[in-house]
Structures are given as C-alpha cells and as structure tokens.
PDB file of C-alpha atoms in Angstrom:
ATOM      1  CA  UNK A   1      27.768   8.695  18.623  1.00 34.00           C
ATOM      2  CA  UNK A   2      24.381   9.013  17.764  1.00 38.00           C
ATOM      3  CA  UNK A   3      22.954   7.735  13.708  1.00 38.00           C
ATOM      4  CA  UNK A   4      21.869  11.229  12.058  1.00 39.00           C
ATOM      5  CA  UNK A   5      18.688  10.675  10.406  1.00 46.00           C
ATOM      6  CA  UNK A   6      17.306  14.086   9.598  1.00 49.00           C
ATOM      7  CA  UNK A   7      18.286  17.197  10.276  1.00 46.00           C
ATOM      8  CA  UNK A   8      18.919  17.596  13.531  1.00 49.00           C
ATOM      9  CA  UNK A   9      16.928  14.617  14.305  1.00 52.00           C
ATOM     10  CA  UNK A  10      18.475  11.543  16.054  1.00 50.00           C
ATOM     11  CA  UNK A  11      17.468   8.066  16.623  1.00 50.00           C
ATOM     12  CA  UNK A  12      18.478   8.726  20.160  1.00 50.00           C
ATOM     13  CA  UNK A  13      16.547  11.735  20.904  1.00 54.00           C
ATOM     14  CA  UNK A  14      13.621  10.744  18.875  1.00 54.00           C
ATOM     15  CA  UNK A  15      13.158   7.091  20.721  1.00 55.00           C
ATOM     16  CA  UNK A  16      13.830   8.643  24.228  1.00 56.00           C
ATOM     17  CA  UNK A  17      11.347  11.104  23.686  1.00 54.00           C
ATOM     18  CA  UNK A  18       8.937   8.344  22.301  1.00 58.00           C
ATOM     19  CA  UNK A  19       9.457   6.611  25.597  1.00 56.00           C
ATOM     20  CA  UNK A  20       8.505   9.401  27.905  1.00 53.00           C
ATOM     21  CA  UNK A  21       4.732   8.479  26.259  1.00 51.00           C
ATOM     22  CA  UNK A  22       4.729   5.027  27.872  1.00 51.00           C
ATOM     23  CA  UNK A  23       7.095   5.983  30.704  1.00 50.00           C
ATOM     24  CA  UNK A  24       4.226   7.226  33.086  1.00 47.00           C
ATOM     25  CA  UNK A  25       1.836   4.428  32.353  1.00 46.00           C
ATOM     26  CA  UNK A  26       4.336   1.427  31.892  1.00 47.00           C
ATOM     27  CA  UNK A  27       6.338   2.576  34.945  1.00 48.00           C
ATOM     28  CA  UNK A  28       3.830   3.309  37.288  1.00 47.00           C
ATOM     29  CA  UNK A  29       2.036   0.378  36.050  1.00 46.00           C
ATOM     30  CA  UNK A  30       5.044  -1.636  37.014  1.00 48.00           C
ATOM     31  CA  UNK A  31       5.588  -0.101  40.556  1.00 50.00           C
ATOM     32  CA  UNK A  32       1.882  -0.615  41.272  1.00 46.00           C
ATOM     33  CA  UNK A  33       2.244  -4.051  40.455  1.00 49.00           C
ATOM     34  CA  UNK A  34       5.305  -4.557  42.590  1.00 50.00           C
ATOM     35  CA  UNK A  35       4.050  -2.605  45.707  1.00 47.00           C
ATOM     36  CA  UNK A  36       0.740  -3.608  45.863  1.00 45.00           C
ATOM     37  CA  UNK A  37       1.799  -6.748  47.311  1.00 51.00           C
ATOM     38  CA  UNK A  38       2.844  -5.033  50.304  1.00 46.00           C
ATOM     39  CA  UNK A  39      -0.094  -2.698  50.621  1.00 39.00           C
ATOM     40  CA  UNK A  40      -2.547  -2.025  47.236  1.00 39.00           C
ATOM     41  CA  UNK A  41      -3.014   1.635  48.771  1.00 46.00           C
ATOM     42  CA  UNK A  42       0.433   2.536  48.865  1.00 43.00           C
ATOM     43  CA  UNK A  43       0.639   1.208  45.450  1.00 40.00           C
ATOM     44  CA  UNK A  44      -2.432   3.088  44.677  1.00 44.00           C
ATOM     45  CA  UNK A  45      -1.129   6.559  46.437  1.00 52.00           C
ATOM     46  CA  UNK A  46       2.268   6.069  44.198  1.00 52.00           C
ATOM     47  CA  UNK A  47       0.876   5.968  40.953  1.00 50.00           C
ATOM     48  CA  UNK A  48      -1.394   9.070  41.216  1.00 57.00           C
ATOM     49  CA  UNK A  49       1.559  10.597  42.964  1.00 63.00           C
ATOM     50  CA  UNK A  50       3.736   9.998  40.358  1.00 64.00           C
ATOM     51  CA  UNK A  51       1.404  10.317  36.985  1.00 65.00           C
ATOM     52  CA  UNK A  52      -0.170  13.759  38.459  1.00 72.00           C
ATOM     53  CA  UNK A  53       3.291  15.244  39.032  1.00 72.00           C
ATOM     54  CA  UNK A  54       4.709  18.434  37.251  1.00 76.00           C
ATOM     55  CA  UNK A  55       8.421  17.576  38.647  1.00 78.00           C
ATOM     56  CA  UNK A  56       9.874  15.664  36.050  1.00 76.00           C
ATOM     57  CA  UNK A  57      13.413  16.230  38.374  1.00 83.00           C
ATOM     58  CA  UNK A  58      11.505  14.343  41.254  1.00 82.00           C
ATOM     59  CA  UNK A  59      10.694  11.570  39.076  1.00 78.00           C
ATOM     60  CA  UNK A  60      14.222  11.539  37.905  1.00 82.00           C
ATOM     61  CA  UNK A  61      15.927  11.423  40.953  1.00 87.00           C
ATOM     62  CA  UNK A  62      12.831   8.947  42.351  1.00 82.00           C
ATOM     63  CA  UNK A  63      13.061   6.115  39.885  1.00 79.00           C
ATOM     64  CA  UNK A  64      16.734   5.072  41.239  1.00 86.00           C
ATOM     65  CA  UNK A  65      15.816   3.081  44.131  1.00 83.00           C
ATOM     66  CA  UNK A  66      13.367   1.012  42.316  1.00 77.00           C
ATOM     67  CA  UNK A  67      15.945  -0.265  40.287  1.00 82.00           C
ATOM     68  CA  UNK A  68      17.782  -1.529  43.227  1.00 86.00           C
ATOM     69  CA  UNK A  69      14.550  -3.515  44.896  1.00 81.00           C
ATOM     70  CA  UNK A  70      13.614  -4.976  41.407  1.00 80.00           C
ATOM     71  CA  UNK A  71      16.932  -6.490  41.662  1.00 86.00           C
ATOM     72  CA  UNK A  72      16.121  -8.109  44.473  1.00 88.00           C
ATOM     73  CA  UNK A  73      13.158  -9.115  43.771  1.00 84.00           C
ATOM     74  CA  UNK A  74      13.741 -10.983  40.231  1.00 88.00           C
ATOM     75  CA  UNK A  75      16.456 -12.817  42.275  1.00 89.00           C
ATOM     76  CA  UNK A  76      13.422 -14.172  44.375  1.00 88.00           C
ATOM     77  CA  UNK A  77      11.656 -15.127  41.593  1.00 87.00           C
ATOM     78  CA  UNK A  78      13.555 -15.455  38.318  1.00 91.00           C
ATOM     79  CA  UNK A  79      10.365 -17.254  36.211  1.00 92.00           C
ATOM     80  CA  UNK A  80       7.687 -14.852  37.044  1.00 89.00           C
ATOM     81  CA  UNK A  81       6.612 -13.215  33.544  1.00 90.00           C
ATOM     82  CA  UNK A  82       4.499 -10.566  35.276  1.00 86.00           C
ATOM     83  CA  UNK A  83       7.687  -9.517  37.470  1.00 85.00           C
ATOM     84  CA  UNK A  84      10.341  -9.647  34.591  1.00 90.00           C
ATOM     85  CA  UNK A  85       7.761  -7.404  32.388  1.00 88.00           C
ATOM     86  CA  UNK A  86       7.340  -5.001  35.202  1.00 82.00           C
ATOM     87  CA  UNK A  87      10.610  -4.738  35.594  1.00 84.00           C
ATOM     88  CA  UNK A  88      11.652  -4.402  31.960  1.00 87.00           C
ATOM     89  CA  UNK A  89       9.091  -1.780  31.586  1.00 82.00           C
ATOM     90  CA  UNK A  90      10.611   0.322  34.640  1.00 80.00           C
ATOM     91  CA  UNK A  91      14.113  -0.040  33.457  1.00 85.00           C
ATOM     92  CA  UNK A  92      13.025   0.458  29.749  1.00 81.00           C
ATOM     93  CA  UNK A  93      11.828   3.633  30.389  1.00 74.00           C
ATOM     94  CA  UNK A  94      14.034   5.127  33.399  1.00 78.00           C
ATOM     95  CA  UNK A  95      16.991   4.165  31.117  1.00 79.00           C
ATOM     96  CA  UNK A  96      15.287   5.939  27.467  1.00 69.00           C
ATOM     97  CA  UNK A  97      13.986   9.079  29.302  1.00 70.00           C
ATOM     98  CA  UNK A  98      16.770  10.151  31.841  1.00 81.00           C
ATOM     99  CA  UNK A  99      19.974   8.309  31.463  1.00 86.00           C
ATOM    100  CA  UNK A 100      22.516  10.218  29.332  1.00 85.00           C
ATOM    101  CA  UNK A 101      25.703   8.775  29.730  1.00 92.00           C
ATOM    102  CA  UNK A 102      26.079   6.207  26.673  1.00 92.00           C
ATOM    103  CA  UNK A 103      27.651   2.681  28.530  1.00 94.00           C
ATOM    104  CA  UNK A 104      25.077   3.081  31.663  1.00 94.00           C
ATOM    105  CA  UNK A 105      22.234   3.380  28.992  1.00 91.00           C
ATOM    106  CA  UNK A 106      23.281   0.454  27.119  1.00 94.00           C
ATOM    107  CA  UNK A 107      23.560  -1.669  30.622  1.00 95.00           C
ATOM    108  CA  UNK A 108      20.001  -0.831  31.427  1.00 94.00           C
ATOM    109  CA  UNK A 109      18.412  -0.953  28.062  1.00 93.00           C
ATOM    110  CA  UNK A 110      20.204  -4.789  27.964  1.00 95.00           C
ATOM    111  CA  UNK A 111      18.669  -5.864  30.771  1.00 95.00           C
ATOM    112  CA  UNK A 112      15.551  -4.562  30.131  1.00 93.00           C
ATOM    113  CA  UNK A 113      15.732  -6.350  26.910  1.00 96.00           C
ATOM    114  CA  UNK A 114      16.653  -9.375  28.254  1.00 96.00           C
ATOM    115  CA  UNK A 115      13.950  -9.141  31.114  1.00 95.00           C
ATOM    116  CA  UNK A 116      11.028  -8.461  28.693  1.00 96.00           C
ATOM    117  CA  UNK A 117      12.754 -11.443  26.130  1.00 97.00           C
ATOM    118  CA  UNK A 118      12.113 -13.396  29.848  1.00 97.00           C
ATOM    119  CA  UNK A 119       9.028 -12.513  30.445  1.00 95.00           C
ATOM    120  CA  UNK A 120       7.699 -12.908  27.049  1.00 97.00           C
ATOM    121  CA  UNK A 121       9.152 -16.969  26.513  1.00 97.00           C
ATOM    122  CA  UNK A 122       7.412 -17.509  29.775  1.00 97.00           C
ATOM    123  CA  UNK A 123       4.488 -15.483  28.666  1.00 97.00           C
ATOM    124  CA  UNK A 124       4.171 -17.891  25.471  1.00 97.00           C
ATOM    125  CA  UNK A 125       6.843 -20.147  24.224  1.00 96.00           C
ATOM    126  CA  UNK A 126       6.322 -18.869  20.633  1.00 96.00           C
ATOM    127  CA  UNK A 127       8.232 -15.759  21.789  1.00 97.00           C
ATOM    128  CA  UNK A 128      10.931 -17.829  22.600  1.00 97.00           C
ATOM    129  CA  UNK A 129      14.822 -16.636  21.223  1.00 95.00           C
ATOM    130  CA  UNK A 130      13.144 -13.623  19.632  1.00 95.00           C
ATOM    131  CA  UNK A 131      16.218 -12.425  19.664  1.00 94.00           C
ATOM    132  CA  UNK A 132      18.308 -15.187  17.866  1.00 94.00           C
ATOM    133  CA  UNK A 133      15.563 -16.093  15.395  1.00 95.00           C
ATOM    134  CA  UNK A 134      16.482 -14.745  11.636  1.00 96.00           C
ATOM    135  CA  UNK A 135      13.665 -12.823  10.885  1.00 96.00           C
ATOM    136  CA  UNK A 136      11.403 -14.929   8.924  1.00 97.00           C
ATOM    137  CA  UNK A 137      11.278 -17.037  11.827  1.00 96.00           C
ATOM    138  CA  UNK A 138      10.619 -14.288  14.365  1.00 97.00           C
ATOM    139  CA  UNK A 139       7.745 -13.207  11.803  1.00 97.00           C
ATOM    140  CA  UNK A 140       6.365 -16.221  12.063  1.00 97.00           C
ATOM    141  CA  UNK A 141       5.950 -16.542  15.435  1.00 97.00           C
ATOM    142  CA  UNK A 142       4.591 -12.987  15.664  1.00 97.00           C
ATOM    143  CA  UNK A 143       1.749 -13.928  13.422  1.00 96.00           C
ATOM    144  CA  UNK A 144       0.512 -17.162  16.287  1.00 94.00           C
ATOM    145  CA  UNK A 145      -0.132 -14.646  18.570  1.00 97.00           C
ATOM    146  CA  UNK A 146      -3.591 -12.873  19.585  1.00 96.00           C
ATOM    147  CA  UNK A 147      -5.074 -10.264  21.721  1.00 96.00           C
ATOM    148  CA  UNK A 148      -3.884 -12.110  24.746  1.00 96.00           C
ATOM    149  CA  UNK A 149      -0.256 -11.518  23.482  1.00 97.00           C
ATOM    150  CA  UNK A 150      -0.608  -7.925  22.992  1.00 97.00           C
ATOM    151  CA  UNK A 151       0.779  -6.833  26.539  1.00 94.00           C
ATOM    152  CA  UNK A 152       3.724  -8.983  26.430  1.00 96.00           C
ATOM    153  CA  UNK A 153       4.588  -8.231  22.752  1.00 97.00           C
ATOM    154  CA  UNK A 154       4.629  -4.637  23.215  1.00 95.00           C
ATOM    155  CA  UNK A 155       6.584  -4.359  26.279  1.00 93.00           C
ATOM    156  CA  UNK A 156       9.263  -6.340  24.179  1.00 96.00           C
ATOM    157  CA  UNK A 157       9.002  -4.353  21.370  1.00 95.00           C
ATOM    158  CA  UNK A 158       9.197  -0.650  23.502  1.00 91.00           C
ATOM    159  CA  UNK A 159      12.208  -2.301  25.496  1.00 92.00           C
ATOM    160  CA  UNK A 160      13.967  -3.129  21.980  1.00 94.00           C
ATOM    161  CA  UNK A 161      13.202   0.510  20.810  1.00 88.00           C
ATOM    162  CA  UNK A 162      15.453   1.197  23.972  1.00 84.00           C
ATOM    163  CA  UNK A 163      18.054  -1.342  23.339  1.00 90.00           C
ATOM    164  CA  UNK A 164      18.353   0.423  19.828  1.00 87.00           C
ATOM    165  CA  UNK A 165      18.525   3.748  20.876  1.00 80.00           C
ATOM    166  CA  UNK A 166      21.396   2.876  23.424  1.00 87.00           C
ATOM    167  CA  UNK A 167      23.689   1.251  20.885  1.00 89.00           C
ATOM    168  CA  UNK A 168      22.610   3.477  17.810  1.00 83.00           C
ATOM    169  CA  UNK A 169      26.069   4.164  17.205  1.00 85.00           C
ATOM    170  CA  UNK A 170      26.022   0.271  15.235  1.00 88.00           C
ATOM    171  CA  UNK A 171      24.447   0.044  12.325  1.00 86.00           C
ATOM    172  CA  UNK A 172      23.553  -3.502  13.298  1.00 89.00           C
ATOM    173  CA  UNK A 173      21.387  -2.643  15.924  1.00 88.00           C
ATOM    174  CA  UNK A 174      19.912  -0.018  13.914  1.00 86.00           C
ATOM    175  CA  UNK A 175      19.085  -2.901  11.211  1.00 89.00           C
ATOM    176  CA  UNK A 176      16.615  -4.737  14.370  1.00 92.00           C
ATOM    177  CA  UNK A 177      14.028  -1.358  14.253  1.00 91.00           C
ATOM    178  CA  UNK A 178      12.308  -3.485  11.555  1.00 94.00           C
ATOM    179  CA  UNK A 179      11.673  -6.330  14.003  1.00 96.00           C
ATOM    180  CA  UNK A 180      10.339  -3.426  16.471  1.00 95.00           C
ATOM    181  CA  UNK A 181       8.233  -1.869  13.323  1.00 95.00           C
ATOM    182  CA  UNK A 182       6.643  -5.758  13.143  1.00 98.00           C
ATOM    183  CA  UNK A 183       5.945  -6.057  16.947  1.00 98.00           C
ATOM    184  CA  UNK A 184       4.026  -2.499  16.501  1.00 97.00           C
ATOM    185  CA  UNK A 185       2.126  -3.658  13.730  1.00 98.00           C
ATOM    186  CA  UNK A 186       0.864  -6.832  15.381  1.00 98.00           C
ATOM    187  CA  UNK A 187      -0.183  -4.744  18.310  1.00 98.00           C
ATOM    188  CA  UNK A 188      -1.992  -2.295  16.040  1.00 98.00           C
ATOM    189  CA  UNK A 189      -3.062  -5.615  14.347  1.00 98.00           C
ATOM    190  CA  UNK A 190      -4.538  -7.115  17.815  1.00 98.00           C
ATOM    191  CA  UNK A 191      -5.050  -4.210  19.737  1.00 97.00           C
ATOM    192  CA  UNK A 192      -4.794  -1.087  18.500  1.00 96.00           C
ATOM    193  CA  UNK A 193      -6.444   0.705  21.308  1.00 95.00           C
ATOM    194  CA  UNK A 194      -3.251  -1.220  24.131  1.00 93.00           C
ATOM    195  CA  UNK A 195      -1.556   2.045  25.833  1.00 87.00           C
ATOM    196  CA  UNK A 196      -4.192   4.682  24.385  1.00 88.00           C
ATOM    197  CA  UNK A 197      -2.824   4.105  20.876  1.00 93.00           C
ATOM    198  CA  UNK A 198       1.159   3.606  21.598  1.00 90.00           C
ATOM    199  CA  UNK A 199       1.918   1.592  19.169  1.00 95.00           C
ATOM    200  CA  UNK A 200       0.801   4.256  16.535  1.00 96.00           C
ATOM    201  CA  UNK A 201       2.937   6.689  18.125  1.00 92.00           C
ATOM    202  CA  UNK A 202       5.831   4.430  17.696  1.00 91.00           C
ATOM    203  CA  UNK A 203       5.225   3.382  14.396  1.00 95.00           C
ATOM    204  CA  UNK A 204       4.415   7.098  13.261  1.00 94.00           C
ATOM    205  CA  UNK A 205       8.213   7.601  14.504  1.00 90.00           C
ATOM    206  CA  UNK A 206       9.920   4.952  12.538  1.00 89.00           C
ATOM    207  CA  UNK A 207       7.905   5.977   9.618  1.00 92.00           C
ATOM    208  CA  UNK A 208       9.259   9.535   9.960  1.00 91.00           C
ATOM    209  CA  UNK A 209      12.474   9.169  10.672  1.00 85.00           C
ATOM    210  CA  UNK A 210      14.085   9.380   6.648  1.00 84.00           C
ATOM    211  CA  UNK A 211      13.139  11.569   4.360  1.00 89.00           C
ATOM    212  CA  UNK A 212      11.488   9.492   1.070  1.00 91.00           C
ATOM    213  CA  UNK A 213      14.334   9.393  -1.053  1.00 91.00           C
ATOM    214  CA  UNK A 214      16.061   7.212   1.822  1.00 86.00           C
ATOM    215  CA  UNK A 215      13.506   5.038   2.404  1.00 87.00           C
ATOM    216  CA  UNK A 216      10.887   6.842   4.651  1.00 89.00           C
ATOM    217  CA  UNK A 217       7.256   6.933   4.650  1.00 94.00           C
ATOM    218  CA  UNK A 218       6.223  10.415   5.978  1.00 95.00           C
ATOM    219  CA  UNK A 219       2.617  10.092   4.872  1.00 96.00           C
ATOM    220  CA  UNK A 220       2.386   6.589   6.607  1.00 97.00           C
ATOM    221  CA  UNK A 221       3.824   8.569   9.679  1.00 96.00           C
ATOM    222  CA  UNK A 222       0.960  11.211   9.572  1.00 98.00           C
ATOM    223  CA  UNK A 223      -2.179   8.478   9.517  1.00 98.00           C
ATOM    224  CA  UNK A 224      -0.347   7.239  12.466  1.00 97.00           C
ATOM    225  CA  UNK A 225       0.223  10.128  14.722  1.00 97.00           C
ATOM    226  CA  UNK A 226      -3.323  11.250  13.710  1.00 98.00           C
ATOM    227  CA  UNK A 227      -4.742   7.989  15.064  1.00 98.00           C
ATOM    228  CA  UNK A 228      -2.714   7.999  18.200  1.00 96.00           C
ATOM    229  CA  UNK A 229      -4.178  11.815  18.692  1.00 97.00           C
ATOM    230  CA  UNK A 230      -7.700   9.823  18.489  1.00 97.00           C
ATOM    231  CA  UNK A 231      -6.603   7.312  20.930  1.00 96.00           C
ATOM    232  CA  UNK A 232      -5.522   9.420  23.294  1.00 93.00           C
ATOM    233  CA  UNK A 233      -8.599  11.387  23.072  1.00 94.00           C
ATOM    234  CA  UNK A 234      -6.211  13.976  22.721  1.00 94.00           C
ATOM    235  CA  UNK A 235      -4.928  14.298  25.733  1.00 92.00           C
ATOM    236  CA  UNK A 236      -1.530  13.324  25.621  1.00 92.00           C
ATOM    237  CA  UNK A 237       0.206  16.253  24.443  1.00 94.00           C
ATOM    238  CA  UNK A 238       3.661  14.835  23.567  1.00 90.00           C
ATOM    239  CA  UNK A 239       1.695  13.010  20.518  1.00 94.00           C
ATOM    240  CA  UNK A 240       1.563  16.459  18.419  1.00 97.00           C
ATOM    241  CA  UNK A 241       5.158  17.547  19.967  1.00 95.00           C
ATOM    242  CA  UNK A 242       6.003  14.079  18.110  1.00 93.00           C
ATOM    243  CA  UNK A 243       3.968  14.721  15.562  1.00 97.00           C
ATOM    244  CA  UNK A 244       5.221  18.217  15.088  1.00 97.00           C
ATOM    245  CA  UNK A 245       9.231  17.545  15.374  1.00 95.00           C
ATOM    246  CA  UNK A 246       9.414  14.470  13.408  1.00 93.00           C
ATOM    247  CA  UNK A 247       6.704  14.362  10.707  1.00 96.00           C
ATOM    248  CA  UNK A 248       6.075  18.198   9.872  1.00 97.00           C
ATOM    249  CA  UNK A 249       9.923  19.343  10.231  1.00 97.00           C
ATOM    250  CA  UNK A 250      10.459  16.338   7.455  1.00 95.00           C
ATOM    251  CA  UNK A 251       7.869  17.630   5.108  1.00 96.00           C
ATOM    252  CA  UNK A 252       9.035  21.163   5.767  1.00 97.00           C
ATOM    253  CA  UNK A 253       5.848  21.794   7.030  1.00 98.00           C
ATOM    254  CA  UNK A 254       5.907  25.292   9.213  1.00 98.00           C
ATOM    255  CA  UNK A 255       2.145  25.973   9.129  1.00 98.00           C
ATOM    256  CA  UNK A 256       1.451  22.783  10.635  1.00 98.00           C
ATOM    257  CA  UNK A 257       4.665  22.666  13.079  1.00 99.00           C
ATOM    258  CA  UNK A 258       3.346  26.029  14.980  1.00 99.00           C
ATOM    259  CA  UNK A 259       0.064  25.179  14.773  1.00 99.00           C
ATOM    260  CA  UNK A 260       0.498  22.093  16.641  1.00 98.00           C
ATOM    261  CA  UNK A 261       3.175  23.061  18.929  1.00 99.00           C
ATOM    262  CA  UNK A 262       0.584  26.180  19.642  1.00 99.00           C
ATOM    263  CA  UNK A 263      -1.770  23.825  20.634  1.00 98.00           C
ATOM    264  CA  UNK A 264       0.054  21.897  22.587  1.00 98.00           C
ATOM    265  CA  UNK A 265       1.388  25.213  24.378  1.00 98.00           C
ATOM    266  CA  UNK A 266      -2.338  26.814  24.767  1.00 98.00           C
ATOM    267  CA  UNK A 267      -3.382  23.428  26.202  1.00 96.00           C
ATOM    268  CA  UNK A 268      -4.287  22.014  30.097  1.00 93.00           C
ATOM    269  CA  UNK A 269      -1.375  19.934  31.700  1.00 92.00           C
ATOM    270  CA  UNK A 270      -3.255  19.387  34.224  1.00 88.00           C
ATOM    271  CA  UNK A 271      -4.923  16.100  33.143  1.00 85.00           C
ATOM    272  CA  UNK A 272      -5.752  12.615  35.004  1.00 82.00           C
ATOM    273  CA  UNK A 273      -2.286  10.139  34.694  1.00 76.00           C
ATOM    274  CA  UNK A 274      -0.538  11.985  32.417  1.00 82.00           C
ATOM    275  CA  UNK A 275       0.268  15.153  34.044  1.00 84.00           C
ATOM    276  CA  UNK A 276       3.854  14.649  33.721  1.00 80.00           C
ATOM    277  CA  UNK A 277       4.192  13.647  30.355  1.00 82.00           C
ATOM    278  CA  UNK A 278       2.290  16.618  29.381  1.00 89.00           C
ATOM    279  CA  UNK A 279       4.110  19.270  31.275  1.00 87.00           C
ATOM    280  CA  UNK A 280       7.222  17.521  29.512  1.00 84.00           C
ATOM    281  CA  UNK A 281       5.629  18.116  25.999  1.00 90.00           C
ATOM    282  CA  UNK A 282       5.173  21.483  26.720  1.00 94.00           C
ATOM    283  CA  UNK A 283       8.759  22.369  27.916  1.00 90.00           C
ATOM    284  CA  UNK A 284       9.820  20.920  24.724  1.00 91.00           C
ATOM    285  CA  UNK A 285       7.365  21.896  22.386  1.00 97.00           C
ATOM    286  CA  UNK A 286       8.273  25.535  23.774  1.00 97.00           C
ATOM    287  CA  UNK A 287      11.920  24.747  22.626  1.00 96.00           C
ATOM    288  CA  UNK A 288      10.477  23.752  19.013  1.00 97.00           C
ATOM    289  CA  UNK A 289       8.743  27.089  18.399  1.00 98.00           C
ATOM    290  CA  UNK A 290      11.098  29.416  19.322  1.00 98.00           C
ATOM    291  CA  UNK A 291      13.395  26.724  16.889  1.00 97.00           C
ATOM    292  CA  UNK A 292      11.293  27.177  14.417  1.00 98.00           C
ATOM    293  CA  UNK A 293      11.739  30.231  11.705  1.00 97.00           C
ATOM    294  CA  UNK A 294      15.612  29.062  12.088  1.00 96.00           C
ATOM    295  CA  UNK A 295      14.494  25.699  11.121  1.00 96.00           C
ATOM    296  CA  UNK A 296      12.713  25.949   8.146  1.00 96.00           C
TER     297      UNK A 296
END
C-alpha cells in the first residue's frame, strides 16, 4: 500500500517518475563505466544506443542482465566506490522506473541503498553509517563535505528516494525523506548545476507533495522546478510533466497544468541523451491532459 499524499498523487508514483529523470544519465553512466573496461567503444555505442532510444519496452526488458553481471562483478571487487556507485545507480533506477511488484522493489531498492551507503564510506569516511546516525549527526557530516562530494552524495540520496518509495507503506521510512531533502540541498548547496539541475527536480517534488495546511511548501516547489527547467536548458521534458502533475494540480492550477503539458506535447523528443526520457514525458503528459477538466 502506497502513502496518499494528494489527490491521486502517491509517494510511489511521484518518486518513480522522479527517477526516470536520472535513470538515462545515471544508468547509462553506470554501464559505460562498467563496459568500458572491456572495450570504451562498446561502452560508447551503448550509451547513445540506449539514451537516443524511443523504446522505453526495450530498455525495460534490456536492463535485466546488467543486474546479473554487476553481481558478479562487486563480488570481484567489494571496496571499489566507483563500482558500488555504478551499481547502485543502475539498480536505483531499474528498480524506481520499471519494477512493480512491491517485495522485488524493496530487494533492489535495499541493495542499491546499501551499495551507494558502500560506495559513499569508501568515497569519504564522513559518510560513514549514514544510515544509523540520528540525524543531527548525519547533518553534521553532510555539512564537511564539498564539491568533490557532490557525486557520491547524490547518488545516495536518489538511491534513498528509492528505498522510500519501495517501503512507503511505513511511515518510518517515510519519516527518512527529510534526510533525502538535506542530501538535495547540499548538492544544490555545492553543485547545483550536478545532473543538469536534479537535485532541484527532486527537491521541487518533496516540496510539492502536501498541500500547506499539512506541511507543504508549494511555492518552494515552483522556484525549484523553474530552476531545474533552466538547468536543463529546457530540454528535459519530464521537468514540466513534474512540474505540471505535482505542483500545479496542488495549487489547482488548470491554466498552468495545460499550458505546460501543451508544451511538453508540441515539443521535439528527439534530443541528444535524453530521447527516452522525453518520449516518456510525453506519453504521460498526454495521460495528464486528457485527465485534466475531470481533475480540477
């Protein structure tokens, strides 16, 4: 069971849609960085195959076998931070953007937790037990880091987000979005500009989630799904899907929620590494419009 938040708004859907924006870079990323050791052209070849695709089935059915050799390959070498974040990033986002069936997404989005934990103790032993820390300790360590941190941070924080969504259905899981909210902030902090503005789009999520009588901050939401937009150069179209689903259906905005889904509709899929993710914004920003007089 999923944690309502608005209407007809879950934490589940709304983080596994959140991951599909990293799931083309951080993936392919990953898979580049594991295959180039056996060739950097096949590496090379895979990532434009995959970030330039349309067939978000392919990609689906694709991802599978990676899984398997990543296995393999952590078992080779359990204490390499670059590996374990790869792999946490690939599992993070296979598991948030396809898997459906509740206990096999809370296996993967476990061990990509724990793999990114891994990687980031390794990467800097502040980041050590970030997940047994009480918070004021876990703050603390975030606030030693610097722009050298940034990569490591957020793949922790996005593979968290996952963890989350997987068990949503315990409100004590739900209660650790505020250590993902503080990872997102230090990256904004450090880097704002890491994954063309991602951790804006997160943090424009969790902002948007709850209405303001419970807690959310809508307008907070806004500034940062406008400066994702900017980051992106707006090109990644799944930033105003976001933008229109979660912030303008919570302000009962309609004139902005068509004219954004419009946008994203009248818009060019067909763009450089992110092909994919934008052909998925558009199948579900189509969904949104026709959803939308019944909406609102």
């Amino acid at each position: 069971m999923s944690i309502v938040l608005n209407k007809k708004v879950t934490i589940s859907n709304v983080v596994r849609h959140t991951l599909l924006v990293t799931l083309c870079i951080t993936t392919v990323a990953g898979c580049v960085t594991i295959v180039s050791k056996a060739g950097e052209k096949a590496g090379s070849n895979l990532a434009g195959a995959i970030l330039n695709s349309n067939d978000l089935e392919t990609i689906k059915a694709g991802t599978p076998a990676y899984l398997i050799l990543l296995d393999s390959l952590i078992q080779a070498e359990p204490n390499s931070s670059a590996l374990l974040s790869s792999a946490a990033q690939i599992v993070n986002a296979y598991a948030g953007a396809f898997v459906e069936e509740p206990e096999r997404a809370k296996i993967l989005s476990e061990k990509s937790l724990d793999y990114a934990a891994r990687a980031a103790c390794l990467h800097n032993k502040e980041l050590c037990s970030s997940r047994a820390k009480n918070f004021e300790a876990f703050k603390a360590s975030l606030s030693s880091l610097d722009s050298k941190d940034v990569s490591a941070i957020y793949t922790l924080g996005s593979s968290w987000a996952s963890w989350i969504q997987a068990n949503s259905d315990d409100w004590n899981s739900i209660a650790q979005m505020a250590r993902v909210q503080l990872i997102m902030e230090t990256v904004v902090k450090l880097d704002e500009q890491h994954d063309k503005g991602g951790a804006h789009l997160y943090l424009g999520t969790l902002a948007s989630l709850l209405p303001p009588a419970l807690g959310g901050k809508p307008e907070v939401g806004k500034r940062h799904f406008i400066r994702a937009i900017e980051l992106s150069e707006n090109k990644n179209l799944l930033v105003k899907t976001l933008y229109a689903e979660l912030y303008a259906r919570l302000v009962f905005d309609q004139e902005l929620h068509d004219r954004l889904l419009n946008e994203v509709l009248a818009s060019d899929a067909t763009t450089p590494d992110l092909t994919l993710i934008n052909t998925f914004a558009q199948k579900k920003a189509k969904k949104l419009l026709a959803e939308s007089n019944e909406y609102f």
